[in-house]
PDB file of C-alpha atoms and ligand atoms in Angstrom:
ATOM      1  CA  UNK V 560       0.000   0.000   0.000  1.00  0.00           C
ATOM      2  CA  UNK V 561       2.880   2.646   0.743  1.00  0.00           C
ATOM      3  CA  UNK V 562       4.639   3.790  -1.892  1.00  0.00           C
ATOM      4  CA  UNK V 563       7.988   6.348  -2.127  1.00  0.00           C
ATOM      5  CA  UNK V 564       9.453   8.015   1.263  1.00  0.00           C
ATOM      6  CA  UNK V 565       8.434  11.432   0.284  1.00  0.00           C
ATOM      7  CA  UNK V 566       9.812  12.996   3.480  1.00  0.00           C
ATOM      8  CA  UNK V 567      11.301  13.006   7.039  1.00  0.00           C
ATOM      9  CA  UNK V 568      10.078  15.886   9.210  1.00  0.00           C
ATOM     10  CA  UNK V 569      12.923  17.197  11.719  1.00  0.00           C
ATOM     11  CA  UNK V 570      11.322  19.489  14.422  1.00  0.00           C
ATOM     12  CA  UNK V 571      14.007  22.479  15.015  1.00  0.00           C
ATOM     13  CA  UNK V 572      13.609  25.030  17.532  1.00  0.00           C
ATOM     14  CA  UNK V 573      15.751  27.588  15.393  1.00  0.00           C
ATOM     15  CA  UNK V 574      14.530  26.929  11.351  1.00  0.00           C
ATOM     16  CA  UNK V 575      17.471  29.601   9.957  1.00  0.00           C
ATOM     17  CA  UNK V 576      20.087  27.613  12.391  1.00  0.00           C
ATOM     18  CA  UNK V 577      18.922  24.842  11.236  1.00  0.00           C
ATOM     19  CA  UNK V 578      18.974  25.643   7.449  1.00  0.00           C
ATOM     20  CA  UNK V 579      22.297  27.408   7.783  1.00  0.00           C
ATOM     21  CA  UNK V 580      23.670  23.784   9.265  1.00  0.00           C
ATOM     22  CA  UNK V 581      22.138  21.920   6.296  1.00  0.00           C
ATOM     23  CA  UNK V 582      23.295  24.364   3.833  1.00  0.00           C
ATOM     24  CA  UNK V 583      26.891  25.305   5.039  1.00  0.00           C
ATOM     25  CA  UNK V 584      28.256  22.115   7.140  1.00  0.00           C
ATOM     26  CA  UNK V 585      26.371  19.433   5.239  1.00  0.00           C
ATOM     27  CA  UNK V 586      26.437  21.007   1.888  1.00  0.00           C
ATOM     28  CA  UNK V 587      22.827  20.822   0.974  1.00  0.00           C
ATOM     29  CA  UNK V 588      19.999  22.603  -1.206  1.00  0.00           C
ATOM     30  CA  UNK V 589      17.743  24.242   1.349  1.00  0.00           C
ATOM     31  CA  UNK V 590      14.808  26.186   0.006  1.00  0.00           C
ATOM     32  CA  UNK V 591      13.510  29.668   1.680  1.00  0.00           C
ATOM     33  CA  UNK V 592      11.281  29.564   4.275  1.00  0.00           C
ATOM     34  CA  UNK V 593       7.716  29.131   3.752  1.00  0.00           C
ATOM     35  CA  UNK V 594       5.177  30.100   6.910  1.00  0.00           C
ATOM     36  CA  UNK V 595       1.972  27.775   6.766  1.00  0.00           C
ATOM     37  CA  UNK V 596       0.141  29.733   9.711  1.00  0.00           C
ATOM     38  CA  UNK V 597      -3.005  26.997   9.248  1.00  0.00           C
ATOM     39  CA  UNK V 598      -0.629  23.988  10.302  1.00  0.00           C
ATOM     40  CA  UNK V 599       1.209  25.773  12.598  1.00  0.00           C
ATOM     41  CA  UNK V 600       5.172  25.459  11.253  1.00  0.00           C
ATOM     42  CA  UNK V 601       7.141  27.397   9.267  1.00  0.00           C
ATOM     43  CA  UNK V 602       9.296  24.338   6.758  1.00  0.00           C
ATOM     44  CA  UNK V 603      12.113  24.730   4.650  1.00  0.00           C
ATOM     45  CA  UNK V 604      12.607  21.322   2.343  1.00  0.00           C
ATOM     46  CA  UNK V 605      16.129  20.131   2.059  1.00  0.00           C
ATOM     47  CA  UNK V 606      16.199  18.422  -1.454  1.00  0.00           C
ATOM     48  CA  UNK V 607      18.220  15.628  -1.258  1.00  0.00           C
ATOM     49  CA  UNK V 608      17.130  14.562  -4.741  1.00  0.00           C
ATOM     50  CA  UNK V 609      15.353  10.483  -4.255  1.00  0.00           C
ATOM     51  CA  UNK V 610      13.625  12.207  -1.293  1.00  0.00           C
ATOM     52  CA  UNK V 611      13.466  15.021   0.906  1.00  0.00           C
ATOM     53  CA  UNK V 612      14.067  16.225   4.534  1.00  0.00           C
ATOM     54  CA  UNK V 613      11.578  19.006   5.874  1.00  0.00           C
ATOM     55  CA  UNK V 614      12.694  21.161   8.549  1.00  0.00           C
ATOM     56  CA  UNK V 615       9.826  22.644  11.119  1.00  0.00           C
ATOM     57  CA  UNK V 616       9.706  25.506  13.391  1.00  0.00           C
ATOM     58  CA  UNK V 617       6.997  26.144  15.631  1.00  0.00           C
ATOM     59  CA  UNK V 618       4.560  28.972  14.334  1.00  0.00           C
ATOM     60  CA  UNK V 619       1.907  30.395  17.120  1.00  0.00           C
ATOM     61  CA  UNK V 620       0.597  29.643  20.012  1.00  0.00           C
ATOM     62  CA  UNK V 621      -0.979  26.722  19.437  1.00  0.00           C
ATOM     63  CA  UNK V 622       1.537  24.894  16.697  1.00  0.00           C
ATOM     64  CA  UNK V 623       1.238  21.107  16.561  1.00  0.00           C
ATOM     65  CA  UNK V 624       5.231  20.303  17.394  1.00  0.00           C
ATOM     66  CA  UNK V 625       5.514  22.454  20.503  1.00  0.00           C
ATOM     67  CA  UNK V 626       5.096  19.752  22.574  1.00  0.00           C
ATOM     68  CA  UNK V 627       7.476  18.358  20.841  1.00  0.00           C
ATOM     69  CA  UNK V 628      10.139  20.409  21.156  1.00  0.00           C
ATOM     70  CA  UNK V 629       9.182  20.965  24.418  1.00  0.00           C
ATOM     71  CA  UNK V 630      10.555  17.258  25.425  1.00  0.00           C
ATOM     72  CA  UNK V 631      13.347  17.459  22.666  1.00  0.00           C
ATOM     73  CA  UNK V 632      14.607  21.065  22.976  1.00  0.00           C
ATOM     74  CA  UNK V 633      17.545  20.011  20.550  1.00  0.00           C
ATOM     75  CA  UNK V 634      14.987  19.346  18.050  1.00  0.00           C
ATOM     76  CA  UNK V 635      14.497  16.050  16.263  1.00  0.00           C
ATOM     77  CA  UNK V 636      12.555  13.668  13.729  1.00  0.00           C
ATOM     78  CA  UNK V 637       9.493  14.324  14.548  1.00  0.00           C
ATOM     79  CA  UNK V 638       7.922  12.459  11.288  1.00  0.00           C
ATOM     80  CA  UNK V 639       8.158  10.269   8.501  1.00  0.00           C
ATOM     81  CA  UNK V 640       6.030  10.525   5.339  1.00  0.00           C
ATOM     82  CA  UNK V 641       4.973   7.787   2.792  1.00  0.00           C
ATOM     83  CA  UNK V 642       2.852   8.279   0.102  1.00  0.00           C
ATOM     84  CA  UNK V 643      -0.365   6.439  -0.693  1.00  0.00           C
ATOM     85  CA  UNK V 644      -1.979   6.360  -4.101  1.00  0.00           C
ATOM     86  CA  UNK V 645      -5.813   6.754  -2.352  1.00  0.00           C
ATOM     87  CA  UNK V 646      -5.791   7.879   0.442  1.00  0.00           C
ATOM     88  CA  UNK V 647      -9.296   6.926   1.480  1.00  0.00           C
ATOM     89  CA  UNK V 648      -8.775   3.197   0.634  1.00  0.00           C
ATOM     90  CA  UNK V 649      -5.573   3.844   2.823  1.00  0.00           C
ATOM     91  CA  UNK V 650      -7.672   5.172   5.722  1.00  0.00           C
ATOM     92  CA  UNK V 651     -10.268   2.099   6.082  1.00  0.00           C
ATOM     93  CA  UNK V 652      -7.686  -0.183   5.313  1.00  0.00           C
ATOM     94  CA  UNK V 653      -6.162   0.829   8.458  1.00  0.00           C
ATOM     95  CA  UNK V 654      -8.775   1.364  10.266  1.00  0.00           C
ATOM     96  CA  UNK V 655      -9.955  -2.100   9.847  1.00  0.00           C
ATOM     97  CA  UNK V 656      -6.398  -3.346  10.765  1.00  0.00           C
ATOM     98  CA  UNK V 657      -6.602  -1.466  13.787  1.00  0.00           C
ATOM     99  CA  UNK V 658      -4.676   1.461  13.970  1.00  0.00           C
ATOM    100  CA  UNK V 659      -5.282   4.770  15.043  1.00  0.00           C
ATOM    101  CA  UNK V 660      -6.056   7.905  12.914  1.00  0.00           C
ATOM    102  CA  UNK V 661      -5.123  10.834  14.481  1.00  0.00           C
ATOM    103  CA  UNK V 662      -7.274  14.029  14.566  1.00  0.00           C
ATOM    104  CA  UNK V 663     -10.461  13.552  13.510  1.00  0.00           C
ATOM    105  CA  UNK V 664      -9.621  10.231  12.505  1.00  0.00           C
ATOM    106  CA  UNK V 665     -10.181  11.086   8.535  1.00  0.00           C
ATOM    107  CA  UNK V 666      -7.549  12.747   5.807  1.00  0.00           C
ATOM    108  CA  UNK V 667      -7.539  15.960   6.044  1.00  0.00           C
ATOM    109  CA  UNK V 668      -5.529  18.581   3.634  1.00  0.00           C
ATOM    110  CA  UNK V 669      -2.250  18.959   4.809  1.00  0.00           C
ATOM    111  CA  UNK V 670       0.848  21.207   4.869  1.00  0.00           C
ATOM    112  CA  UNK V 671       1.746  20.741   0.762  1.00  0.00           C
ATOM    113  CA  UNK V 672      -2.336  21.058  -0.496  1.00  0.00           C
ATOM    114  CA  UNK V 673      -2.823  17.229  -0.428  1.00  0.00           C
ATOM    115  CA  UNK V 674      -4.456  14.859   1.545  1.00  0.00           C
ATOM    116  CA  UNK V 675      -3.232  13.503   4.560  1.00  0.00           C
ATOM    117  CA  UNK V 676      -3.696  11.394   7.750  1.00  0.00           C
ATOM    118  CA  UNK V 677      -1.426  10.941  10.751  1.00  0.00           C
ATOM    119  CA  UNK V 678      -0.922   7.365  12.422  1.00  0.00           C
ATOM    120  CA  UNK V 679      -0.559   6.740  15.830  1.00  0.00           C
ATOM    121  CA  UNK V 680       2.983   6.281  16.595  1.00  0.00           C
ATOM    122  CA  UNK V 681       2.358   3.714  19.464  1.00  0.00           C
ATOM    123  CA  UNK V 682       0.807   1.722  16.263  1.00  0.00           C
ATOM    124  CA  UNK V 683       3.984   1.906  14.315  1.00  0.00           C
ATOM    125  CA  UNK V 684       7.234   1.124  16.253  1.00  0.00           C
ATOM    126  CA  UNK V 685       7.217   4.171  17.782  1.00  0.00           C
ATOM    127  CA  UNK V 686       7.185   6.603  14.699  1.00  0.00           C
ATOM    128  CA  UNK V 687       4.615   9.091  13.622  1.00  0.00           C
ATOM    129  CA  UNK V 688       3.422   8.517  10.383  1.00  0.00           C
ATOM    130  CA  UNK V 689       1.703  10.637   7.960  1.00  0.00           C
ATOM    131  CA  UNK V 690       0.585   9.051   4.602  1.00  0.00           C
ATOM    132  CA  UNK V 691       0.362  11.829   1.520  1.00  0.00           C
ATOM    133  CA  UNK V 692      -1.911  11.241  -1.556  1.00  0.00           C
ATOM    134  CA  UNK V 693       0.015  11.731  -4.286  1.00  0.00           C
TER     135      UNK V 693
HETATM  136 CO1   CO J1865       5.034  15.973   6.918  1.00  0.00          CO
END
């Protein structure tokens, strides 16, 4: 059912640091920073060409990783994301097997315009997982 890693989310508590650390020490492309006030984060992608690394920084008060950061002031993965070719078919298929949907428990639109869902990471070795329709 999963397809193509299409990204690992790092959480950072400092997102031009961070980019500056990707771009400089490890020698990568970094893009600018885009704000997406309705998730919360502000991301820069780090193209790494087969896949992609997306850097987060809390944005607001109520931003979905400041927990997060909270217990990992450092930063770190917060997320991996494969992609699913239906993402509906993906959602009762897991539902019947069990796991848990976060949020509402349906996809929702997320951070790149596309459908999305987040898995409980108790489910799934200890990794949150969000599935992308691509
Ligand atoms: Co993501």
């Amino acid at each position: 059912m999963i397809g193509k890693l299409n990204h690992v989310a790092v959480a950072v508590p400092d997102l031009e640091a961070a980019a500056a650390t990707y771009r400089e020490t490890l020698g990568a492309k970094v893009s600018k920073p885009q704000a997406l006030p309705d998730h919360g984060v502000t991301i820069v992608f780090v193209d790494l060409g087969n896949t992609r690394v997306e850097l987060l920084e809390p944005l607001g008060e109520a931003s979905p990783i400041a927990k997060f950061l909270a217990n990992n002031p450092a930063g770190g993965m917060h997320h991996v994301c494969y992609e699913v070719s239906d993402i509906r078919a993906a959602c009762d298929r897991l539902k019947e097997k069990g796991a848990r949907v976060l949020g509402a428990g349906e996809p929702a639109i997320g951070a790149h315009g596309k459908p999305v869902l987040f898995l409980h990471p108790k489910d799934f070795c200890g990794t949150l997982i969000e599935l992308e329709q691509t």
